[in-house]
PDB file of C-alpha atoms and ligand atoms in Angstrom:
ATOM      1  CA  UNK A   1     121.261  57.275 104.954  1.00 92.00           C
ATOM      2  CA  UNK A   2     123.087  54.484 103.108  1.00 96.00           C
ATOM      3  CA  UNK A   3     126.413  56.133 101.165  1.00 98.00           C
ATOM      4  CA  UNK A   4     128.940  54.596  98.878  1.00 98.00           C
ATOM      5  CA  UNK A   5     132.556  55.929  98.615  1.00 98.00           C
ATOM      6  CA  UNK A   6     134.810  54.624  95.658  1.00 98.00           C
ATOM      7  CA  UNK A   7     138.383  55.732  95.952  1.00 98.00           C
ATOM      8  CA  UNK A   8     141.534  55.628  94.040  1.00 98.00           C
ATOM      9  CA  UNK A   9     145.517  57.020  94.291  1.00 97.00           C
ATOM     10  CA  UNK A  10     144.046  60.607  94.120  1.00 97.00           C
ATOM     11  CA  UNK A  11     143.284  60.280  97.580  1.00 98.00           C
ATOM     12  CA  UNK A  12     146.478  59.327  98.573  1.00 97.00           C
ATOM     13  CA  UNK A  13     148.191  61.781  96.302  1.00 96.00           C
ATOM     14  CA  UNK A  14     148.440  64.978  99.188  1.00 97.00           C
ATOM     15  CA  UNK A  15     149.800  62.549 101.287  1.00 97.00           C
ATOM     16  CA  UNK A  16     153.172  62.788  98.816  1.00 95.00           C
ATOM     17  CA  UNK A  17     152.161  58.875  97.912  1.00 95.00           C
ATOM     18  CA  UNK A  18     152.324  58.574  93.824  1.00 93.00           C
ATOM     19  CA  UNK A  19     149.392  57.944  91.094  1.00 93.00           C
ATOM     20  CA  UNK A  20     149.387  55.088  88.804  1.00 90.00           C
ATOM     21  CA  UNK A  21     149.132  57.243  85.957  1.00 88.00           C
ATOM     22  CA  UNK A  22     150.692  60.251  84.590  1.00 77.00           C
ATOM     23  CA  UNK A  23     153.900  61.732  84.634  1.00 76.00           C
ATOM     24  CA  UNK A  24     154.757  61.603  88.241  1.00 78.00           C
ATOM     25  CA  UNK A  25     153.807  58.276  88.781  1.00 81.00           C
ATOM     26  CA  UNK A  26     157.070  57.156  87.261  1.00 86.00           C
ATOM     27  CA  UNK A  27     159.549  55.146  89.101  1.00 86.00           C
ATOM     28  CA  UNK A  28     162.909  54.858  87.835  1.00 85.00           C
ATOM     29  CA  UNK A  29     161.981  55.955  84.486  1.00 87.00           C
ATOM     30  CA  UNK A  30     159.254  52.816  84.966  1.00 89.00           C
ATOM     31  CA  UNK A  31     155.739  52.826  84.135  1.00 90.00           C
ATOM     32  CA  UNK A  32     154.033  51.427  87.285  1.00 90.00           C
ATOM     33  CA  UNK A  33     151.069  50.030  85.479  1.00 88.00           C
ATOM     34  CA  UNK A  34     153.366  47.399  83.776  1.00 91.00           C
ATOM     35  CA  UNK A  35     155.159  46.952  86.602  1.00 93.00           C
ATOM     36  CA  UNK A  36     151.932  45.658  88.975  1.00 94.00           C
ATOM     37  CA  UNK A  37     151.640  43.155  86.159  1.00 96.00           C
ATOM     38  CA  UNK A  38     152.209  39.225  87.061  1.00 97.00           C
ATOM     39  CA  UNK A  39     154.321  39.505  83.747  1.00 97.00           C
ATOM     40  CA  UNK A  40     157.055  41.960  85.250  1.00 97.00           C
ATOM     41  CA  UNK A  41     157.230  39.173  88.449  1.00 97.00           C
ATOM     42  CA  UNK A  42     158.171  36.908  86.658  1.00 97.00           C
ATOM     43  CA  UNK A  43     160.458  38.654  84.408  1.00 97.00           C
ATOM     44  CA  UNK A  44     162.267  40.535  87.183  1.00 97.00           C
ATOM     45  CA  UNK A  45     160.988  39.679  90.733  1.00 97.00           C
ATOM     46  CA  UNK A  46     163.912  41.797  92.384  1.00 96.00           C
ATOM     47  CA  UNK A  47     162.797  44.759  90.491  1.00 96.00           C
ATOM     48  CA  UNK A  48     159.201  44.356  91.416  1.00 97.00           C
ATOM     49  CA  UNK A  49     160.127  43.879  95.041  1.00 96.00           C
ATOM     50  CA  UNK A  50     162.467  46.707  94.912  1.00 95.00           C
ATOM     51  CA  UNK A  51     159.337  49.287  94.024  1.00 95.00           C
ATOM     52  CA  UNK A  52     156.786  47.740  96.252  1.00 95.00           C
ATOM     53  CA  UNK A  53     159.286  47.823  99.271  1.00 94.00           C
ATOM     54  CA  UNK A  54     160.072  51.485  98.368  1.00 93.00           C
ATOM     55  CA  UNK A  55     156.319  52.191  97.934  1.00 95.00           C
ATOM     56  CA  UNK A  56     155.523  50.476 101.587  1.00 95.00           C
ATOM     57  CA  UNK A  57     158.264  52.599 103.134  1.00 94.00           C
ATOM     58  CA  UNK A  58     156.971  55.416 101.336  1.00 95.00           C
ATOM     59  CA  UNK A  59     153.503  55.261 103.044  1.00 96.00           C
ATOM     60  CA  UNK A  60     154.586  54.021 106.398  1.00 95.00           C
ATOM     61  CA  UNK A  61     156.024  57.660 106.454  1.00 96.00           C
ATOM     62  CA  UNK A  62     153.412  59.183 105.208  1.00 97.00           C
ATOM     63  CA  UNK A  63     150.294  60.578 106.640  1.00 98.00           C
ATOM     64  CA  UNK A  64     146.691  60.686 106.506  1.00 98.00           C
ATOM     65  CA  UNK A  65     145.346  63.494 104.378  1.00 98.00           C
ATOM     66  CA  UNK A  66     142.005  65.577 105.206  1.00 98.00           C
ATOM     67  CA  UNK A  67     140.488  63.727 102.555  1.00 98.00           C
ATOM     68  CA  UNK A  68     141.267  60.649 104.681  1.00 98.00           C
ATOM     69  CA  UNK A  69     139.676  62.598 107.702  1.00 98.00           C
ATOM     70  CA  UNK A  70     136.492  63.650 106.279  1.00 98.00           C
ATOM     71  CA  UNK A  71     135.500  59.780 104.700  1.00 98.00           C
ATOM     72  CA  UNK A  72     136.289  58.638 108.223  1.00 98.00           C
ATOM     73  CA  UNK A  73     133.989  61.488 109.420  1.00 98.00           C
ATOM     74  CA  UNK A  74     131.455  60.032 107.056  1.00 98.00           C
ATOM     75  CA  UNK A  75     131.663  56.431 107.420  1.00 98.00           C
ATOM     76  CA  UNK A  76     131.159  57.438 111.491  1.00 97.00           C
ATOM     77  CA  UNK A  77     128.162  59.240 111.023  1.00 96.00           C
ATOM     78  CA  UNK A  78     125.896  57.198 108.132  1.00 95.00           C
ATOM     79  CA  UNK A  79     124.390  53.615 109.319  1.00 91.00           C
ATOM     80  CA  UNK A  80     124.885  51.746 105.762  1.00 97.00           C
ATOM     81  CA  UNK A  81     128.197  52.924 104.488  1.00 98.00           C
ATOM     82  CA  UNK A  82     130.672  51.334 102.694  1.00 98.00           C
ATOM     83  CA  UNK A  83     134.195  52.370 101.428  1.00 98.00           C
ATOM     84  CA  UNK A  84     135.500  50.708  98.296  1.00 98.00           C
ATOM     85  CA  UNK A  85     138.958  51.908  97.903  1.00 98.00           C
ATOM     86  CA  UNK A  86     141.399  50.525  95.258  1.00 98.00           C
ATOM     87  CA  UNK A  87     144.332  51.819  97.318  1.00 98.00           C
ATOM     88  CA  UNK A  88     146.797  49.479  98.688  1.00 98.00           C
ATOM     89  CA  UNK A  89     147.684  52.115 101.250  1.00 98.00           C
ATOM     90  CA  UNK A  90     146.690  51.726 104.883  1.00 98.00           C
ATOM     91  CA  UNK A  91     145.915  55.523 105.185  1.00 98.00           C
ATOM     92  CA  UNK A  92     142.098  54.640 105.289  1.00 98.00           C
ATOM     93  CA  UNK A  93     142.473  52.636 108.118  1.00 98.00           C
ATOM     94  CA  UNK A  94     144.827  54.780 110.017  1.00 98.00           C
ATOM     95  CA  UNK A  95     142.143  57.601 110.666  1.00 98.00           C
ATOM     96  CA  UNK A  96     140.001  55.129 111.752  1.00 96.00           C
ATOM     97  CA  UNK A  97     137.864  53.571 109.149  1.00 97.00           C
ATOM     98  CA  UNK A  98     136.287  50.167 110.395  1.00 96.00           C
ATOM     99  CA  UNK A  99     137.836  47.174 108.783  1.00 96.00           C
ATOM    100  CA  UNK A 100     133.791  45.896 108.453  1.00 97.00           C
ATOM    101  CA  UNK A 101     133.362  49.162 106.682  1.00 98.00           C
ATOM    102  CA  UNK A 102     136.193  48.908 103.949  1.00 98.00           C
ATOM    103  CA  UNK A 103     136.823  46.947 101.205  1.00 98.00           C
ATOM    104  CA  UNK A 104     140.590  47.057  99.841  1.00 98.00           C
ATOM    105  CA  UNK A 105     139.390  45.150  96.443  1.00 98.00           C
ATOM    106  CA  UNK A 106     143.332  45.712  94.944  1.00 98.00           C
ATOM    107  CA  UNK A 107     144.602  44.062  97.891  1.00 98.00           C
ATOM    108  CA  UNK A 108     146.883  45.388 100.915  1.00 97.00           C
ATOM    109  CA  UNK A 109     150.624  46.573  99.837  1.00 97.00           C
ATOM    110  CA  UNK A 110     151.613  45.387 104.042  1.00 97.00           C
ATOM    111  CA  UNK A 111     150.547  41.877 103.432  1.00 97.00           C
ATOM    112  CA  UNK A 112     152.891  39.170 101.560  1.00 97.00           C
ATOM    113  CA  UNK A 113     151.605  35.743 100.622  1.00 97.00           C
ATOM    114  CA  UNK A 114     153.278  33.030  98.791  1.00 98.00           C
ATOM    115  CA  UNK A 115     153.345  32.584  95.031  1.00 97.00           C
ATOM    116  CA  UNK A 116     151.960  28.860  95.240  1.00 97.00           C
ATOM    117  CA  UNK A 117     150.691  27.874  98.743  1.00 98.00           C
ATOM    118  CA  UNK A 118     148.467  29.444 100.851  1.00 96.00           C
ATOM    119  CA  UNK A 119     151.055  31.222 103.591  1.00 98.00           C
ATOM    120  CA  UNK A 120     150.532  34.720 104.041  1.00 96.00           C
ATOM    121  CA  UNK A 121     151.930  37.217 106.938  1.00 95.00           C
ATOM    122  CA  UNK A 122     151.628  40.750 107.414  1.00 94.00           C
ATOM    123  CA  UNK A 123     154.613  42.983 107.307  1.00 89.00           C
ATOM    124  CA  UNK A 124     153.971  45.956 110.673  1.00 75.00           C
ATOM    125  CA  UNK A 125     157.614  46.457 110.654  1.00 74.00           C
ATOM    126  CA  UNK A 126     160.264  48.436 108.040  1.00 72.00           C
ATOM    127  CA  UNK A 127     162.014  45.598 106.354  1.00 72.00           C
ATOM    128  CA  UNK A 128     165.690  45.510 106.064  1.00 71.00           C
ATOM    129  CA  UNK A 129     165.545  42.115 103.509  1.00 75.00           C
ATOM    130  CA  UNK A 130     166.629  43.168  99.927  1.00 80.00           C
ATOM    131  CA  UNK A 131     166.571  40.169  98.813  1.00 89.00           C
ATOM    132  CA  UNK A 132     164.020  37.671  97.257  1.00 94.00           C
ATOM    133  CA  UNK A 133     161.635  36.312 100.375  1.00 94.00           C
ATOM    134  CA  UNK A 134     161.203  32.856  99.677  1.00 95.00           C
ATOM    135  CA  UNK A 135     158.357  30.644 101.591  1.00 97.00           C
ATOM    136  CA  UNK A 136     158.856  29.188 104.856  1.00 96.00           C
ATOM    137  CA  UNK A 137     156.450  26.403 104.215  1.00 97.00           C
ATOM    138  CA  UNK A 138     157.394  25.521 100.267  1.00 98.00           C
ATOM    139  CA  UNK A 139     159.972  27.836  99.251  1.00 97.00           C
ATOM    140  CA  UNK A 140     158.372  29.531  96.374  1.00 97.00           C
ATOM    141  CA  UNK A 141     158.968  33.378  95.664  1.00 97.00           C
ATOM    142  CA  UNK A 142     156.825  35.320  98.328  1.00 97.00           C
ATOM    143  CA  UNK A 143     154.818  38.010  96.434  1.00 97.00           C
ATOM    144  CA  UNK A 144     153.198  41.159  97.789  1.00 97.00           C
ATOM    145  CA  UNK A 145     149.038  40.799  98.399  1.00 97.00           C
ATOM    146  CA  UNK A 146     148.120  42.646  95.908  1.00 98.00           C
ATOM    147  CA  UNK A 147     145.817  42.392  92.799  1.00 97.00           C
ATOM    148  CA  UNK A 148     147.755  42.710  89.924  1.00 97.00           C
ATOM    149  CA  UNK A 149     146.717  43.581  85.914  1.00 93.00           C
ATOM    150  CA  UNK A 150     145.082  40.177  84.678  1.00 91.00           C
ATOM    151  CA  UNK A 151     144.301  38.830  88.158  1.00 96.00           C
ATOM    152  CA  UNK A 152     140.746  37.812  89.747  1.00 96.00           C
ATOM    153  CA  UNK A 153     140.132  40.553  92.252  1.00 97.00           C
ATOM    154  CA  UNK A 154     139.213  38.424  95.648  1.00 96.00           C
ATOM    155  CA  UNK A 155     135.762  36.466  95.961  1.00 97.00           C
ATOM    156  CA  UNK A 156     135.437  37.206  99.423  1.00 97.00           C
ATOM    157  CA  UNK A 157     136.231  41.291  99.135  1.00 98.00           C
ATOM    158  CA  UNK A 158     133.859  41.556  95.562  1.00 98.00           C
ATOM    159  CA  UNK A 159     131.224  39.245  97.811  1.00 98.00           C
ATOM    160  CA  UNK A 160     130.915  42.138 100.397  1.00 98.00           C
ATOM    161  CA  UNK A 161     130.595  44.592  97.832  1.00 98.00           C
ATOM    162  CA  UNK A 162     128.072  42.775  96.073  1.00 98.00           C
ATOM    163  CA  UNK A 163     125.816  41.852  99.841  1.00 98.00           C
ATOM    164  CA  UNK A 164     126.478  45.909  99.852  1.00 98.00           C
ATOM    165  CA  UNK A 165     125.073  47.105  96.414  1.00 97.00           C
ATOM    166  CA  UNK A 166     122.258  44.079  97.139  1.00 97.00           C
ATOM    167  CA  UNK A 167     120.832  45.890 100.146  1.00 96.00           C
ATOM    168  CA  UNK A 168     119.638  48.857  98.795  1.00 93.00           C
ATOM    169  CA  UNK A 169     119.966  51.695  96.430  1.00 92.00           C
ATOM    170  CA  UNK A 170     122.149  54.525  97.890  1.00 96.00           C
ATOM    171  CA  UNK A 171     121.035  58.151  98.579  1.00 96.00           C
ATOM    172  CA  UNK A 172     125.279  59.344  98.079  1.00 97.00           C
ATOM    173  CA  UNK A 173     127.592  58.032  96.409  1.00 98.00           C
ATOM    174  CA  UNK A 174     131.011  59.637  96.028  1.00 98.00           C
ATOM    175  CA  UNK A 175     133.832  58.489  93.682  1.00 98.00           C
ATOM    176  CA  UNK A 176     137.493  60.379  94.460  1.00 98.00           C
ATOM    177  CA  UNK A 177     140.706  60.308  92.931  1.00 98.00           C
ATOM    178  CA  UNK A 178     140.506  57.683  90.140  1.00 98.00           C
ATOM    179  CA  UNK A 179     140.627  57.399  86.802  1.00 96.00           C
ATOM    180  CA  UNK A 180     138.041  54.949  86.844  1.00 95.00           C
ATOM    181  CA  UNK A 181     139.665  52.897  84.365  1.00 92.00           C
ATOM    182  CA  UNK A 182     138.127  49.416  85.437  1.00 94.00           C
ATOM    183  CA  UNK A 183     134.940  48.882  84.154  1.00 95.00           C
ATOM    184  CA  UNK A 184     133.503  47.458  87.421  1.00 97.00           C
ATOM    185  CA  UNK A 185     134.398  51.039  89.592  1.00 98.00           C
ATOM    186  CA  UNK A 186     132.248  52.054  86.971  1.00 98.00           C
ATOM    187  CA  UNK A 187     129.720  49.548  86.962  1.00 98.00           C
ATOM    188  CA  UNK A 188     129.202  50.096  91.047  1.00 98.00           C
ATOM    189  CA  UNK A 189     128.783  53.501  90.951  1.00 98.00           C
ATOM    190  CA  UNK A 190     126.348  53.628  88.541  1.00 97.00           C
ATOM    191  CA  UNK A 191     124.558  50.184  90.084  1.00 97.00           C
ATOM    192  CA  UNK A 192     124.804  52.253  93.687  1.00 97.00           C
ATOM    193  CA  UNK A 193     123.403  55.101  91.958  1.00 96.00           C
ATOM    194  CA  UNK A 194     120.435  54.033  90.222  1.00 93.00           C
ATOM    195  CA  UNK A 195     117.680  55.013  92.315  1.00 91.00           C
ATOM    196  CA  UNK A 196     118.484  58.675  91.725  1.00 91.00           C
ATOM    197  CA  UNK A 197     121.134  59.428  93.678  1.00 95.00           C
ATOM    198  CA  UNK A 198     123.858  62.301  93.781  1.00 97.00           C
ATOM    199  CA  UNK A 199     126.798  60.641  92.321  1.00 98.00           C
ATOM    200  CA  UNK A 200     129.523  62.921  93.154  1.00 98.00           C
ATOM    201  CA  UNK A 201     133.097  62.957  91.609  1.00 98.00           C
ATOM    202  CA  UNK A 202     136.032  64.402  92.961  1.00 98.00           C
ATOM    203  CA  UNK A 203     138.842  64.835  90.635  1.00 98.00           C
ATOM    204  CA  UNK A 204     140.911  67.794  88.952  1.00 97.00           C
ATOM    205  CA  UNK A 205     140.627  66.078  86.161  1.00 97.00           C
ATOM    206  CA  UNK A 206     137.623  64.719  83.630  1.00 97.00           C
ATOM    207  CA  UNK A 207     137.121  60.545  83.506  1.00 97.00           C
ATOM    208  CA  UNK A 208     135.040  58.033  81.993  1.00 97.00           C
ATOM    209  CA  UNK A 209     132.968  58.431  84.950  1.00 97.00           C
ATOM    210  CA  UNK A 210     132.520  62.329  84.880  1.00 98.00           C
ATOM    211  CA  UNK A 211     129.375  62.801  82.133  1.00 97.00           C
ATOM    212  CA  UNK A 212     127.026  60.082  84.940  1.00 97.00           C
ATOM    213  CA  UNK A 213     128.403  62.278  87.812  1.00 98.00           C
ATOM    214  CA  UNK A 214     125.208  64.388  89.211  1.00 98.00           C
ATOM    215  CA  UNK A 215     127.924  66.638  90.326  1.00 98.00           C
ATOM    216  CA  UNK A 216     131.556  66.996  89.473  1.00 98.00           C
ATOM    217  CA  UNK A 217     134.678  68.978  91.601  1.00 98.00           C
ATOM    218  CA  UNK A 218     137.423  69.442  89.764  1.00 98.00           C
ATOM    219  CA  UNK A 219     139.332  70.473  93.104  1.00 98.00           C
ATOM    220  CA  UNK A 220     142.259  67.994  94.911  1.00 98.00           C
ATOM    221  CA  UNK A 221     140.271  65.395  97.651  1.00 98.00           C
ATOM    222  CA  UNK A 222     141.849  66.978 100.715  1.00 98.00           C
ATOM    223  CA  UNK A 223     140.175  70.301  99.485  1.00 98.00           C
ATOM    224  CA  UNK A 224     137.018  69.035  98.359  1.00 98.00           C
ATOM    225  CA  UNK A 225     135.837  66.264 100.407  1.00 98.00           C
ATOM    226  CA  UNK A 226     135.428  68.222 103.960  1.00 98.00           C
ATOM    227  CA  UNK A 227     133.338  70.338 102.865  1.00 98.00           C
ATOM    228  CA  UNK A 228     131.415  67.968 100.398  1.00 98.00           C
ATOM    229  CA  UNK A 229     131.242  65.770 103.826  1.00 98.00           C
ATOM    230  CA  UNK A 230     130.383  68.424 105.766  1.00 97.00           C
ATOM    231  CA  UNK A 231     127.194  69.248 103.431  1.00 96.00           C
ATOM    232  CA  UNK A 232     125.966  65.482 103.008  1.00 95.00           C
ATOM    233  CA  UNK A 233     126.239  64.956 107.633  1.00 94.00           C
ATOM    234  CA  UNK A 234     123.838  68.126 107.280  1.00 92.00           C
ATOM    235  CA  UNK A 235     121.653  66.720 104.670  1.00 84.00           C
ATOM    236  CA  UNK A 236     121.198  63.255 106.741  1.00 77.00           C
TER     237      UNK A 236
HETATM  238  P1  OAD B 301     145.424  56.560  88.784  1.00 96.09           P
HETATM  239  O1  OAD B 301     146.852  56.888  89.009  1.00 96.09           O
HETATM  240  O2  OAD B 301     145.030  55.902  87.529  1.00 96.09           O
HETATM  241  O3  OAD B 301     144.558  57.879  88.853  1.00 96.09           O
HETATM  242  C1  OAD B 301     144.666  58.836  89.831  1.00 96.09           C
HETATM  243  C2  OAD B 301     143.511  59.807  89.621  1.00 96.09           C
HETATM  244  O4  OAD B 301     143.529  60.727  90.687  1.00 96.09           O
HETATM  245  C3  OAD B 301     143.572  60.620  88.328  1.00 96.09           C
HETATM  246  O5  OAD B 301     142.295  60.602  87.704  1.00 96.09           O
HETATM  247  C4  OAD B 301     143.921  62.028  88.792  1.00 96.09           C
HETATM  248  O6  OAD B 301     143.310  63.031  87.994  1.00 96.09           O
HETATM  249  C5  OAD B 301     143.335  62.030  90.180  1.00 96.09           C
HETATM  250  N1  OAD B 301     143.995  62.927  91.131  1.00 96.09           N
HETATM  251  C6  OAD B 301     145.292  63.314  91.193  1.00 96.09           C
HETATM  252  N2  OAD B 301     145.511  64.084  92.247  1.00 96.09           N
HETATM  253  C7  OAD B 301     144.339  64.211  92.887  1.00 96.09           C
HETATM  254  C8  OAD B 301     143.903  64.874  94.074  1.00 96.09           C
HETATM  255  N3  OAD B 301     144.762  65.588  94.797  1.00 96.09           N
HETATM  256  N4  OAD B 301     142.609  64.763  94.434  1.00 96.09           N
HETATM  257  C9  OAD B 301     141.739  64.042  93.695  1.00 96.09           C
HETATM  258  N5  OAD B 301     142.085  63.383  92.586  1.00 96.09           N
HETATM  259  C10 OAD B 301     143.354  63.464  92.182  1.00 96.09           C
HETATM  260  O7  OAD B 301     144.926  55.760  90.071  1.00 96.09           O
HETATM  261  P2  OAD B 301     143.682  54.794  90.244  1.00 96.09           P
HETATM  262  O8  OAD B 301     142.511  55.278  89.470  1.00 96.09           O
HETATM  263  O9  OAD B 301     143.528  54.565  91.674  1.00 96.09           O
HETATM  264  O10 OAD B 301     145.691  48.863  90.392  1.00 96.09           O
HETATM  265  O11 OAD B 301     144.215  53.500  89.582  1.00 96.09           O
HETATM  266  C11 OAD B 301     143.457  52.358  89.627  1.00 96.09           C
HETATM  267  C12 OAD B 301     144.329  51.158  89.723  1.00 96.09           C
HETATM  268  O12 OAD B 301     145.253  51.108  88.653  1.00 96.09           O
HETATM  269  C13 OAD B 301     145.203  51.093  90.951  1.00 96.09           C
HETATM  270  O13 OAD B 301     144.540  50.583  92.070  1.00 96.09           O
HETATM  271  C14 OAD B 301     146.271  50.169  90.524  1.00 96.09           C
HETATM  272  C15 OAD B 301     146.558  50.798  89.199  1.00 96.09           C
HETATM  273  O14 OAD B 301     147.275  50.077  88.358  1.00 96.09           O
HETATM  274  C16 OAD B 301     146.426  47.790  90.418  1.00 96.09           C
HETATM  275  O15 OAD B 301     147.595  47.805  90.738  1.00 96.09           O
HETATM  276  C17 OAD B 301     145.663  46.548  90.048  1.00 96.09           C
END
């Protein structure tokens, strides 16, 4: 069975991590969506590092929901699956989702890279900088790795979603816990989809994607996707 799973903040949101969008996404009275804007970096780095260092300590305590659990479960149990997730979270990976199997196409909130040169380093431990990180190799502001409004998303990660989508119409395809606001979460779906397959999507609440969805479950992911797991393992 070849699956496709496309997932957003709604995922993450039972594991107390906060959506993009809506009320309780707000951060200091702060609307995160112009915040992850290269605009608000170079306005007020400080600020910006302020909320992604609160986010990534945020996350490093949280934990894995059983939404998590039951993709995991899938992505174990189907030959050609792939997880598209535009989560910057490592919650995916910490129930055990193959890095060959995953696609972070917004980037990975543990990862800074310099804003001109090509250094990059991953960031395992809580940091106790407040401060602006500067680069050891040119001294430019240090940004996190992270796709940001107005940026290209990475050739590489949209390559390996393309080779994915290229090899064959999907029987399942599963979008959770996104507004689907960008057109190409959309576009994949629909593109994974078109041979007649159930396009499922999880969310409480309606989205551009909802009237192509074959079925729709307005219940939270960690309710929803066991058993919606459970029933696809069965069908395959
Ligand atoms: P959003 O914050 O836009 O949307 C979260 C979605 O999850 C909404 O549609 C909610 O209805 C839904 N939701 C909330 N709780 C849920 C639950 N328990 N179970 C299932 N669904 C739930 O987040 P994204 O769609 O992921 O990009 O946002 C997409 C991108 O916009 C993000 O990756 C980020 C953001 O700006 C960048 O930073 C580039």
């Amino acid at each position: 069975m070849r699956v496709l799973v496309l997932t957003g903040a709604g995922v993450s949101a039972e594991s107390g991590i906060p959506t993009f969008r809506g009320k309780d996404g707000y951060w200091r009275n702060l609307d995160p969506t112009k915040l992850a804007t290269p605009e608000a970096f170079a306005r007020d780095p400080q600020l910006v590092w302020d909320w992604y260092r609160e986010r990534r300590q945020r996350i490093r305590n949280a934990r894995p929901n059983a939404a998590h659990e039951a993709i995991a479960r899938l992505a174990h149990q189907t030959e050609e699956f792939l997880l598209v997730t535009q989560n910057v979270d490592d919650l995916h990976a910490r129930v055990g989702v193959a890095a060959e199997k995953m696609v972070q196409i917004h980037g990975d909130i543990f990862v800074t890279r310099c804003s001109r040169c090509e250094f990059e380093r991953h960031e395992y431990e809580q940091e106790h900088e407040h401060g602006l990180p500067r680069c050891p190799d040119c001294h430019a502001l240090l940004r996190p790795s992270v796709v940001w409004f107005g940026e290209q998303l990475s050739r590489n990660e949209l390559e390996r979603v393309e080779d994915f989508l290229g090899g064959g119409p999907c029987e399942i395809v599963i979008v959770a816990g996104t507004t689907a606001t960008f057109g190409y979460i959309i576009d994949w779906a629909l593109r994974a989809s078109r041979d007649g397959a159930q396009l499922i999507e999880v969310n409480p609440e309606e989205t551009p994607l909802s009237r192509f969805a074959t079925q729709q479950v307005r219940e939270p992911a960690a309710i929803a996707l066991p058993r919606i797991v459970d029933e696809v393992i069965t069908l395959g």
